[in-house]
Short mmCIF file of C-alpha atoms in Angstrom, two decimals:
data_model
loop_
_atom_site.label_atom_id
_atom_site.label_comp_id
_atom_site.label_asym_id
_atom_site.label_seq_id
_atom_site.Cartn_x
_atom_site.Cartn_y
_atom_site.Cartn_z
CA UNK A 1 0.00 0.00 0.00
CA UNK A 2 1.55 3.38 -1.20
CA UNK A 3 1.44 5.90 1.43
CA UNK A 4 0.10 9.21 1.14
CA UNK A 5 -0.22 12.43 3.42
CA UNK A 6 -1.36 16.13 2.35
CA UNK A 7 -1.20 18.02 6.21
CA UNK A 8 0.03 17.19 9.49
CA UNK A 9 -2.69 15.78 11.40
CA UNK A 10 -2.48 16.04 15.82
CA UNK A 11 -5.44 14.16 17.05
CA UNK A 12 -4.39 13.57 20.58
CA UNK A 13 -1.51 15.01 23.11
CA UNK A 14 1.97 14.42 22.95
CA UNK A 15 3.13 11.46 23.43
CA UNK A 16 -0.28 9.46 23.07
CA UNK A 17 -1.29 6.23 24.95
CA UNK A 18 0.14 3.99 22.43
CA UNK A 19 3.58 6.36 22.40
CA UNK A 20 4.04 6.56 25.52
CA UNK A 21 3.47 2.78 26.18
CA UNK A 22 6.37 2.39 23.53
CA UNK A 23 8.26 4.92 24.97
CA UNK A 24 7.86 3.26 28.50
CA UNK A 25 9.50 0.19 27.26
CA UNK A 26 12.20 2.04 25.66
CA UNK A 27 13.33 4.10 28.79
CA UNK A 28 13.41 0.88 30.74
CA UNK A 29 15.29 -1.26 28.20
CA UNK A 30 17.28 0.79 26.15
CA UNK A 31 20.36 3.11 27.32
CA UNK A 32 20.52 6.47 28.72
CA UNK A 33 22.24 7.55 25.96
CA UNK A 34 18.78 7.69 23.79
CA UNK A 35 18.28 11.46 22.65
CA UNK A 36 15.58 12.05 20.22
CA UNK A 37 12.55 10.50 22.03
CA UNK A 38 13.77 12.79 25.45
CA UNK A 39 12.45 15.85 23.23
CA UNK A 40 10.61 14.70 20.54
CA UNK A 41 8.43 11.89 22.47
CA UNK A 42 6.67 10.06 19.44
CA UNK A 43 6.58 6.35 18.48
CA UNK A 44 6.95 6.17 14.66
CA UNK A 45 4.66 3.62 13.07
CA UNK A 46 5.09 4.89 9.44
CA UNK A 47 6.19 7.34 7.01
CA UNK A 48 6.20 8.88 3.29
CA UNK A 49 7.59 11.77 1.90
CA UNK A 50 7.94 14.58 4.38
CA UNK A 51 5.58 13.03 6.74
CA UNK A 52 5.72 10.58 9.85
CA UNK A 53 2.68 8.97 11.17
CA UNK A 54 3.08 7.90 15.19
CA UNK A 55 1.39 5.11 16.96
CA UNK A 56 -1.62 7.11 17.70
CA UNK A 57 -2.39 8.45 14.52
CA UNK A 58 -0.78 11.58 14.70
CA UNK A 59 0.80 12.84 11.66
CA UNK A 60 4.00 14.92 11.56
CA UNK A 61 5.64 17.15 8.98
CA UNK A 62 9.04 16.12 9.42
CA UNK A 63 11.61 19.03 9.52
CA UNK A 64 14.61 16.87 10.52
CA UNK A 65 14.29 13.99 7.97
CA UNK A 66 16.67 11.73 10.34
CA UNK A 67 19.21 14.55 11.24
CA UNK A 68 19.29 15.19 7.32
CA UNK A 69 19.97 11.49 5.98
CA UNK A 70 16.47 11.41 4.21
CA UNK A 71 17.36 13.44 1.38
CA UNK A 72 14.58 12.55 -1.11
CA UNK A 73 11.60 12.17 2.39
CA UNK A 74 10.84 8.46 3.57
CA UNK A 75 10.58 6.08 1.04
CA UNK A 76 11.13 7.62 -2.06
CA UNK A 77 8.88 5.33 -4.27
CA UNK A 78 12.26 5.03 -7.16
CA UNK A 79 14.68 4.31 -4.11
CA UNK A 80 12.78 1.48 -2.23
CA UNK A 81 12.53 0.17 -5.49
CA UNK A 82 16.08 -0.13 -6.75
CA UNK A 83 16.54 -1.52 -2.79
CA UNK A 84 14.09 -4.21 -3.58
CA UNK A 85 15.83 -5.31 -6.93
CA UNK A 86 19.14 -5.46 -4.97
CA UNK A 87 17.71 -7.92 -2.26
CA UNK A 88 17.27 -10.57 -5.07
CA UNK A 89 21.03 -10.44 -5.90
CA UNK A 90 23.55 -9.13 -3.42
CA UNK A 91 22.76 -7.48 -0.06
CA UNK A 92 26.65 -7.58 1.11
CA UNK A 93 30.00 -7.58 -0.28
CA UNK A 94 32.95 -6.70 1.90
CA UNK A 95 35.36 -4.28 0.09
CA UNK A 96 34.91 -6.57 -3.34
CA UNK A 97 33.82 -4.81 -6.82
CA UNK A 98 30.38 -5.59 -7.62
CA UNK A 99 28.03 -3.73 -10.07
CA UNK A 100 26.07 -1.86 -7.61
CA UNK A 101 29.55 -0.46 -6.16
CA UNK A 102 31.12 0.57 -9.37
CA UNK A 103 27.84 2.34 -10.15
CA UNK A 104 28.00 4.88 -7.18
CA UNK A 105 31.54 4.44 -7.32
CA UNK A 106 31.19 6.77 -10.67
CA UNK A 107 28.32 8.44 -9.92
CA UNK A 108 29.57 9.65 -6.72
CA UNK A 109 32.88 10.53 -8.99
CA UNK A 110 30.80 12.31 -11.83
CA UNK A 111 29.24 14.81 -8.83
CA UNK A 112 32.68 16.28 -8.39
CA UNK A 113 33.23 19.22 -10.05
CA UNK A 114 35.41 19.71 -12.96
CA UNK A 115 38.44 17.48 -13.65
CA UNK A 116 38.35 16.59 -9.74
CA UNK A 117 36.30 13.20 -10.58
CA UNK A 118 39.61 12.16 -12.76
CA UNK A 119 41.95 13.12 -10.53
CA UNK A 120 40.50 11.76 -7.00
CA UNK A 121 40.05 8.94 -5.15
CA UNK A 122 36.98 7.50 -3.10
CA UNK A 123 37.56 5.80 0.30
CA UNK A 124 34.87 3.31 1.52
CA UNK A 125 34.45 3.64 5.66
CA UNK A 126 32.62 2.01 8.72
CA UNK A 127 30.13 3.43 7.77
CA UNK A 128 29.20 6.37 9.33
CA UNK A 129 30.21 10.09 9.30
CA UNK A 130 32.44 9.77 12.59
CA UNK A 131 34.12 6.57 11.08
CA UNK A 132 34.79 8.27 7.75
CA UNK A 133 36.22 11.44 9.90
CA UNK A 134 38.64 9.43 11.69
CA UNK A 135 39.50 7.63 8.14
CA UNK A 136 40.29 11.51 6.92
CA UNK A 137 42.79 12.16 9.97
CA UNK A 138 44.58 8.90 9.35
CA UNK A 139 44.97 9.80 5.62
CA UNK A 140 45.90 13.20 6.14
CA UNK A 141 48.98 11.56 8.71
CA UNK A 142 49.91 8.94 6.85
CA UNK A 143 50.09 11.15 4.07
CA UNK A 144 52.19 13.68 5.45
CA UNK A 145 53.96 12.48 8.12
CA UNK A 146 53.32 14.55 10.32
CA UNK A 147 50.45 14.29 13.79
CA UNK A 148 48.78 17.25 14.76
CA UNK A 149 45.21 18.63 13.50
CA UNK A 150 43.97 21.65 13.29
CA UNK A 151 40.06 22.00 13.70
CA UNK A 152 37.63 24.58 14.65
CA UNK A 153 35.50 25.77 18.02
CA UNK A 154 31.43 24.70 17.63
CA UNK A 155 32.22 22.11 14.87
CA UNK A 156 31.04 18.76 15.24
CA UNK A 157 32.37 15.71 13.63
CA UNK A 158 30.62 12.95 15.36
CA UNK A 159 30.68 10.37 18.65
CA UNK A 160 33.90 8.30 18.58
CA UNK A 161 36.89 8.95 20.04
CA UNK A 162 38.76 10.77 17.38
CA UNK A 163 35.80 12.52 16.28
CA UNK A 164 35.15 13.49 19.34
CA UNK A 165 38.70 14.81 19.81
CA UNK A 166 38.57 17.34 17.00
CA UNK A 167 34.80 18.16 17.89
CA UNK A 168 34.49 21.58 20.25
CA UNK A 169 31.99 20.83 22.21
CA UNK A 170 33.82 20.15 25.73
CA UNK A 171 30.53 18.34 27.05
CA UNK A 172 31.03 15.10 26.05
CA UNK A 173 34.47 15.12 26.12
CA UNK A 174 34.92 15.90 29.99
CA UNK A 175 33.91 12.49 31.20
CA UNK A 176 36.23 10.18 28.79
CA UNK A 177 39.08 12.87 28.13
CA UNK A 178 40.45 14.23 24.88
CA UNK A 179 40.66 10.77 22.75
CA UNK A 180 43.14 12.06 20.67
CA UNK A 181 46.25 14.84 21.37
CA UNK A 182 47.62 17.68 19.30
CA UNK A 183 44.42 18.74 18.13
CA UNK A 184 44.56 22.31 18.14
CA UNK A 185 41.28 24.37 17.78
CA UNK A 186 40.94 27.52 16.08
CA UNK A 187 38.80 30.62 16.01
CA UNK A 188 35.73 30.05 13.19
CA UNK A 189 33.83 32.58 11.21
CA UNK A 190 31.16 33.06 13.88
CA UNK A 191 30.34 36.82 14.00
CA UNK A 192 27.41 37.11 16.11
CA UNK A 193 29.97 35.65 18.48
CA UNK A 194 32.86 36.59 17.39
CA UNK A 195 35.28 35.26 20.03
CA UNK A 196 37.93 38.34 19.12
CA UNK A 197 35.09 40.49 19.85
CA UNK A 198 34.90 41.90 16.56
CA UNK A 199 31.76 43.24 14.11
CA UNK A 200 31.94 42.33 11.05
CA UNK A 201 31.62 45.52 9.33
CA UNK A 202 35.20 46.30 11.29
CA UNK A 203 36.86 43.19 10.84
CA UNK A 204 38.92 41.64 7.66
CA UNK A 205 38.26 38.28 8.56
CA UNK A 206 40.82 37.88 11.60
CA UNK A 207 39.46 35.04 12.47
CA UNK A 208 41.72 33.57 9.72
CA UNK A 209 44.24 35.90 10.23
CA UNK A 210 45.10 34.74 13.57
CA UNK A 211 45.06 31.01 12.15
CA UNK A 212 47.69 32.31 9.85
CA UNK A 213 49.80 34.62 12.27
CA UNK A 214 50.07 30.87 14.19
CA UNK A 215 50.59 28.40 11.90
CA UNK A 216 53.19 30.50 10.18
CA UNK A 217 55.18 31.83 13.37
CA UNK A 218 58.27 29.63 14.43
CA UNK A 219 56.97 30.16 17.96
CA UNK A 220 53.47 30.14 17.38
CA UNK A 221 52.75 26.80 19.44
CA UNK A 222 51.45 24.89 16.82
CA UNK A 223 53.36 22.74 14.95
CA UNK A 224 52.56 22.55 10.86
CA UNK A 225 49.58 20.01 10.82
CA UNK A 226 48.81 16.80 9.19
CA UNK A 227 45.36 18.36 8.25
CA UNK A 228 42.77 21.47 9.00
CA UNK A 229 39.47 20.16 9.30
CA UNK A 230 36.77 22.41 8.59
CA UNK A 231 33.00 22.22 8.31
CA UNK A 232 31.56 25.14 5.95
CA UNK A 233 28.49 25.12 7.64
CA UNK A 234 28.47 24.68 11.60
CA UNK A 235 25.06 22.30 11.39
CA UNK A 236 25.10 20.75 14.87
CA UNK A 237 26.71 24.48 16.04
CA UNK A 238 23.89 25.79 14.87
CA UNK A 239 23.44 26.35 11.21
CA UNK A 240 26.57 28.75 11.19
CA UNK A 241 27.61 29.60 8.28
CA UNK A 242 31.30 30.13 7.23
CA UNK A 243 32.26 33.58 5.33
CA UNK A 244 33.22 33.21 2.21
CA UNK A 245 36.45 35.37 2.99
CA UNK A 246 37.20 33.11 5.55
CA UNK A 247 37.15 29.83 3.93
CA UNK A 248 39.20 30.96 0.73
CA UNK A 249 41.75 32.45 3.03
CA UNK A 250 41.80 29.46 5.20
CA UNK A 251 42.11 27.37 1.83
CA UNK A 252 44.90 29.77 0.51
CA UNK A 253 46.85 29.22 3.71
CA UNK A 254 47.11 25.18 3.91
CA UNK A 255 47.68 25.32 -0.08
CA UNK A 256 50.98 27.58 1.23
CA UNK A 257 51.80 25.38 3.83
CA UNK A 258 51.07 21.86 2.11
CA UNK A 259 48.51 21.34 4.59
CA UNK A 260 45.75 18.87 3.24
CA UNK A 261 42.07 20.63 3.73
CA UNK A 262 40.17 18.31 4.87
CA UNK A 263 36.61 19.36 4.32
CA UNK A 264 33.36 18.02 6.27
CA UNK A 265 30.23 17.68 4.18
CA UNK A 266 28.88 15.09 5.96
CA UNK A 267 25.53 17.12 6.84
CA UNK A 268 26.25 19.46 4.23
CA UNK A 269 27.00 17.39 1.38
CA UNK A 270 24.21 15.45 -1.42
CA UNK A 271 22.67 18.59 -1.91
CA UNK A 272 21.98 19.68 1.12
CA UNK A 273 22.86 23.80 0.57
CA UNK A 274 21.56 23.68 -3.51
CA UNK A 275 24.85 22.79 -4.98
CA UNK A 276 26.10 18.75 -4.58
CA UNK A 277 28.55 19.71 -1.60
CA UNK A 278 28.74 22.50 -0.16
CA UNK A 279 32.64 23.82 -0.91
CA UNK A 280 31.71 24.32 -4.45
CA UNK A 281 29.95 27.70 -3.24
CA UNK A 282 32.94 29.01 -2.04
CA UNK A 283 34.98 28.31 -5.59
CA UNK A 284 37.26 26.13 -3.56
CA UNK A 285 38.93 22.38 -4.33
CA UNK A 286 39.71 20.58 -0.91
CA UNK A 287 42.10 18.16 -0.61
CA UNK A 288 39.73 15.11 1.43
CA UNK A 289 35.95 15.19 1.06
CA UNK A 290 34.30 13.69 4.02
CA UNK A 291 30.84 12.11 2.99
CA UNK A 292 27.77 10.35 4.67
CA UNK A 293 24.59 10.66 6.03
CA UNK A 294 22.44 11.62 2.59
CA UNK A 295 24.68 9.68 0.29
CA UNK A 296 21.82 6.03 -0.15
CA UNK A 297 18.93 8.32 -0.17
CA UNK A 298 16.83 6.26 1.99
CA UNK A 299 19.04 5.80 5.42
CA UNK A 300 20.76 3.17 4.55
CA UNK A 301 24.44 3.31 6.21
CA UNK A 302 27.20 4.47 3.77
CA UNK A 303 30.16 7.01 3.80
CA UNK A 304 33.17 7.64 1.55
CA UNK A 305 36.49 9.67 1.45
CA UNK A 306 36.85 11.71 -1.48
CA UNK A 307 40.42 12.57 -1.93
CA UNK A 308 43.23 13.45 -4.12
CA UNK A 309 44.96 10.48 -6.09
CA UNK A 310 48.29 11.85 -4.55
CA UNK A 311 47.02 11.71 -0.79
CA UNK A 312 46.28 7.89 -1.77
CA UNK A 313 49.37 6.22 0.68
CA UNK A 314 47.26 3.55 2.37
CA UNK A 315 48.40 0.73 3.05
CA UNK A 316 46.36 -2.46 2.50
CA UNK A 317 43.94 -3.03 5.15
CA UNK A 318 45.08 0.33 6.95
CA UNK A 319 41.17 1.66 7.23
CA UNK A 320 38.53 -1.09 7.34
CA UNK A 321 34.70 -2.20 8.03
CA UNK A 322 33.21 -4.96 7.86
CA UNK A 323 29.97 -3.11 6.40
CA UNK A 324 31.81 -0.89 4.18
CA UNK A 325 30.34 -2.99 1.64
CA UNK A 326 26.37 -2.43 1.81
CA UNK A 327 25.08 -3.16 -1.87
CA UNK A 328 21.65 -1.83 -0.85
CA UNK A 329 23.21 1.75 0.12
CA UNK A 330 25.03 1.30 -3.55
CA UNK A 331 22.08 0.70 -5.38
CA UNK A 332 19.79 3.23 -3.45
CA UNK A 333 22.60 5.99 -3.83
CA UNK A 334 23.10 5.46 -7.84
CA UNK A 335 18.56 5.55 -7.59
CA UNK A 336 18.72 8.62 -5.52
CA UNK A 337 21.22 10.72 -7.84
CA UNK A 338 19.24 9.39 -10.69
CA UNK A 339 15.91 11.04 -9.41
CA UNK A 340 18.31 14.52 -8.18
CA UNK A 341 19.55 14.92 -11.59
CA UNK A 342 15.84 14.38 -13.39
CA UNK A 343 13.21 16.01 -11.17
CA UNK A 344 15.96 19.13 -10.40
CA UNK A 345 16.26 18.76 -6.91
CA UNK A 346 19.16 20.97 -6.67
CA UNK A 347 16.91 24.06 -7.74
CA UNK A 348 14.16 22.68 -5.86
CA UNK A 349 16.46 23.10 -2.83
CA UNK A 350 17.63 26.64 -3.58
CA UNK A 351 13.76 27.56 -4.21
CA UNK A 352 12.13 26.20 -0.93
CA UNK A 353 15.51 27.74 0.66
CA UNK A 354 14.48 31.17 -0.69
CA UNK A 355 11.30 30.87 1.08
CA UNK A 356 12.44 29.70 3.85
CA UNK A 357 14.89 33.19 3.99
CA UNK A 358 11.80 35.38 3.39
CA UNK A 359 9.50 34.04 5.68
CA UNK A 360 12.72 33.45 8.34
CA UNK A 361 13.66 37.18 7.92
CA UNK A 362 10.30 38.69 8.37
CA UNK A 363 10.05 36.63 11.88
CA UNK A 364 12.83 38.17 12.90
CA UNK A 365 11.75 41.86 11.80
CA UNK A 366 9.08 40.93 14.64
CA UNK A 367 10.53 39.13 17.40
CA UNK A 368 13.01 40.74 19.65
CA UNK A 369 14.01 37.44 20.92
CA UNK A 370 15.63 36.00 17.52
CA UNK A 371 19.13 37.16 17.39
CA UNK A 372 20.16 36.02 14.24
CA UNK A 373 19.03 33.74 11.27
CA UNK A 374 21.17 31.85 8.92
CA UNK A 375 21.16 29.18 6.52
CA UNK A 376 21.84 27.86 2.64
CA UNK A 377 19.32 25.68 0.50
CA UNK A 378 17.57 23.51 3.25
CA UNK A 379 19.85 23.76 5.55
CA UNK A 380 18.33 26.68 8.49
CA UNK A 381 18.89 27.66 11.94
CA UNK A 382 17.22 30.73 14.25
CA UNK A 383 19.00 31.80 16.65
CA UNK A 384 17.25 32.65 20.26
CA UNK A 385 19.31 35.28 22.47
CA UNK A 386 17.88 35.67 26.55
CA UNK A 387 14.94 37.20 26.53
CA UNK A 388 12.65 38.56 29.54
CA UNK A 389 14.29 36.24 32.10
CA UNK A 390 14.52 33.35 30.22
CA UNK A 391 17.93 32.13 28.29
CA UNK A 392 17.72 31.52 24.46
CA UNK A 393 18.01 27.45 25.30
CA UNK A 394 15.21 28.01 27.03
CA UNK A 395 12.83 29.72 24.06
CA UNK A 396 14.26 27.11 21.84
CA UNK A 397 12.79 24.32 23.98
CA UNK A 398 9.66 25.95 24.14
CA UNK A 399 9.41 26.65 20.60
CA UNK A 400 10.29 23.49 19.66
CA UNK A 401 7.88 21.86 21.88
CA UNK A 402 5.15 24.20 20.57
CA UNK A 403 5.75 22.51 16.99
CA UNK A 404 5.84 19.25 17.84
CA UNK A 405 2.40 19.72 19.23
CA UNK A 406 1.00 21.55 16.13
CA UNK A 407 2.49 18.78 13.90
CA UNK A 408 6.25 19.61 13.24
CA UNK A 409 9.36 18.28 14.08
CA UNK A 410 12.11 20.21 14.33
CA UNK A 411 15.61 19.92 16.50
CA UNK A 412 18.08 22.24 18.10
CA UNK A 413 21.19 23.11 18.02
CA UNK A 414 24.19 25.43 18.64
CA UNK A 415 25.35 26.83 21.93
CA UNK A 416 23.12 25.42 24.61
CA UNK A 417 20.89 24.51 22.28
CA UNK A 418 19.60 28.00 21.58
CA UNK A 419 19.01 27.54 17.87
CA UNK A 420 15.91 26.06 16.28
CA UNK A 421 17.03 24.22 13.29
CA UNK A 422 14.93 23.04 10.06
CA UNK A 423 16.20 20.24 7.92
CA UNK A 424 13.43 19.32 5.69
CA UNK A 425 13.83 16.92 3.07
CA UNK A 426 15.05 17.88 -0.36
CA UNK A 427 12.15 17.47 -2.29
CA UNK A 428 10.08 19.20 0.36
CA UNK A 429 7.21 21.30 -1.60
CA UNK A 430 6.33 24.81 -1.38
CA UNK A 431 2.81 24.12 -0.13
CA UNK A 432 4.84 21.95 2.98
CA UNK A 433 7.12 24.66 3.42
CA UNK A 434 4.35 27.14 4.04
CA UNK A 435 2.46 24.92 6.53
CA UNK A 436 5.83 24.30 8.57
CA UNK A 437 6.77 27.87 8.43
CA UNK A 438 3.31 28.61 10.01
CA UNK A 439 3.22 26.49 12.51
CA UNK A 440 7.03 28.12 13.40
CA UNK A 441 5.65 31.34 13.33
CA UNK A 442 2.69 30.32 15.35
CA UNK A 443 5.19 28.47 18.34
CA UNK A 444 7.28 31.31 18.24
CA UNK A 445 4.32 33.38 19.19
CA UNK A 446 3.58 31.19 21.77
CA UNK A 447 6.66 30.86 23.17
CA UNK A 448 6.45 34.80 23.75
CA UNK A 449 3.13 35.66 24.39
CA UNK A 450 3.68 38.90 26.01
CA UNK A 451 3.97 41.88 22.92
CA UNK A 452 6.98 43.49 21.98
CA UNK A 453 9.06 45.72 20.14
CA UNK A 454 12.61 45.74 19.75
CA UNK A 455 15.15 46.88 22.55
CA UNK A 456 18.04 48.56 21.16
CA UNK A 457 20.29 45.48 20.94
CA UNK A 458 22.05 44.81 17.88
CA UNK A 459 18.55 43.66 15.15
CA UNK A 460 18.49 40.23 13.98
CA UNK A 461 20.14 39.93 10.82
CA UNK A 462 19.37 37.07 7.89
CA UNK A 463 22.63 35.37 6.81
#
């Protein structure tokens, strides 16, 4: 039976009976490391397109499209059908060649731009995005010889030990230490909180400057890294996007110093901003492409190093996983492309993002509580500064709860969490963006019922 929702639908509170007997079980069985249900407390039964259907009938426009791995919604109608023609003839296949492989082995290829498809390299990982960031640090040392990595406060790069290591958040880290030394972290293009205490109208991008000043300067601290690891959009830091200024100076610099850039699309990447990955925005060729979450299409675990032939110094067996070799992830991924390439995704992306912008911006015209909004393609964050006693977390939490009960779901982000982020599917619609953008206008209203006009603190601006 096809699936097939027009509006989200809340006929009872949130959780329901049938949720929250689900959810029961899950708190008592399952660890405490569980996140999404803490927040978001639904039981998913089903799911199509940009909708998810709970246990009790509730239906949910669904904003963050499994932290941005459903690229084309829940089952895609092409993608669950290459899956299904897979199952009758390979389902797994170590690190061997097999049709399905070489297929998304050139079509991920053929998405780079220019010559880069003929002159790189892909990398098949654990397969996640944290095991294909560790995969990019031990490439970048082995290729250079040298140990030390440079990465940047608020990025995120995932839950292992070496991704935690170069990940700022100091949170998770405190309990289990630093999992791996001479990581060395750097100011990043932040300017709402610009941790020189700059504006941005007075600044020349110092931020990159000071990188420089370092990495240059005999007593600078630092010694000349194996790799600089840099996300061009902060997603889990909040939707914070990189300068341009910044990343083609940061770019110029490791060229200089033979530095590999080693560039994190994960989140970013498949589309994500309106262009394939993200770096080709900024006119820039990095030297490692980290890739993941969207790459199948459907969910379905894959991630890949992208990298220059040069760079290629592994030895046999060096970086390894026994699922690296997921023929259904193949076969969805070469589907998904397919369907990006003939329905015009891409400029569906940069469409729905314009309206997003528009109806993003004229929030914050309104609302002295948003401090700043920010995104590319489908790829958004608002931020929430303290506001009448309460901290920006706080409004986040309260907006984001407001949502969920009016039928969206949406997740946070940034500092604190003070940033409500949307992360819609890819071939969202414009009718889907309108109701979403609603019901965020709608919880934002609730979350500050009191009327009010702007202080004078610095307006909201639309980035």
């Amino acid at each position: 039976m096809t699936l097939s929702y027009s509006a989200p639908l809340v006929r009872t509170a949130v959780p329901g009976p049938r949720s929250k007997e689900l959810l029961d079980r899950q708190q008592v069985r399952e660890s405490s490391a569980r996140t999404y249900p803490r927040y978001l407390p639904i039981a998913i039964r089903r799911a199509a397109g940009s909708y998810v259907e709970d246990l009790d009938g509730n239906v949910f426009l669904d904003f963050l499209a499994g932290a941005g791995v459903l690229s084309l919604g829940h089952n895609h109608p092409r993608v669950v059908a290459a899956v299904r023609e897979q199952l009758g003839d390979l389902v797994h296949g170590l690190d061997f060649p097999t049709p399905a492989k070489d297929a998304f082995t050139e079509a991920q290829l053929g998405m780079l731009p220019g010559d880069m498809g003929d002159r790189f390299k892909i990398h098949y990982c654990g397969p996640t995005g944290a095991n294909a960031v560790e995969a990019a640090l031990k490439l970048a040392k082995i290729a250079t010889g040298r140990t030390d990595i440079v990465a940047f406060s608020g990025g995120f790069h995932g839950s292992t030990a070496g991704a935690m290591a170069v990940t700022g958040n100091v949170g998770p880290k405190a309990a289990v230490g630093n999992g791996l030394p001479g990581v060395h972290f750097f100011p990043f293009s932040y300017c709402r909180r610009c941790p020189l205490g700059l504006r941005p109208e007075t600044c020349s991008t110092n931020c990159a400057t000071y990188l420089r000043s370092v990495l240059t300067d005999a007593n600078g601290g630092v010694p000349r890294p194996a790799g600089v690891l840099l996300e061009l959009i902060q997603g889990e830091g909040g939707s914070v996007v990189a300068t341009r200024e910044f990343v083609r100076e940061v770019r110029q610099l490791t060229r200089e110093l033979e530095i590999p850039l080693i560039v994190d699309e994960v989140q970013t990447g498949c589309g994500r901003t309106g262009s394939w990955f993200a770096f080709e925005q900024y006119d820039i060729e990095p030297d490692i492409v980290i890739a993941s979450k969207a790459l199948s299409g459907i969910g379905l675990p894959v991630s890949v190093l992208l990298y220059r032939g040069d760079l290629d110094r592994w030895s046999p067996g060096a970086h390894i996983g026994t699922f690296r070799g997921n023929q259904l992830a193949f076969a969805s991924g070469v589907a998904a492309l397919d369907y990006v390439r003939s329905a015009d995704v891409l400029g569906n992306v940069c469409r729905r993002g314009a309206q997003i912008a528009q109806s993003l911006g004229a929030l914050a015209a309104r609302v002295p509580g948003i401090a700043e909004v920010r995104g590319r393609g489908l790829l958004w964050g608002v931020e929430f500064g303290d506001t009448d006693g309460l901290s920006g977390s706080q409004v986040a939490a309260a907006v984001r709860a407001e949502c969920l009960r009016r039928g969206l779901i949406v997740e946070l982000g940034g500092r604190d969490d003070c940033v409500l982020r949307l992360l819609p599917p890819l071939t969202v619609s414009e009718a889907e963006i309108a109701v979403a953008l609603d019901i965020v206008h709608d919880a934002v209203a609730a979350a500050f019922p009191q009327p009010s006009h702007r202080d004078n603190r610095v307006p909201a601006q639309v980035r």
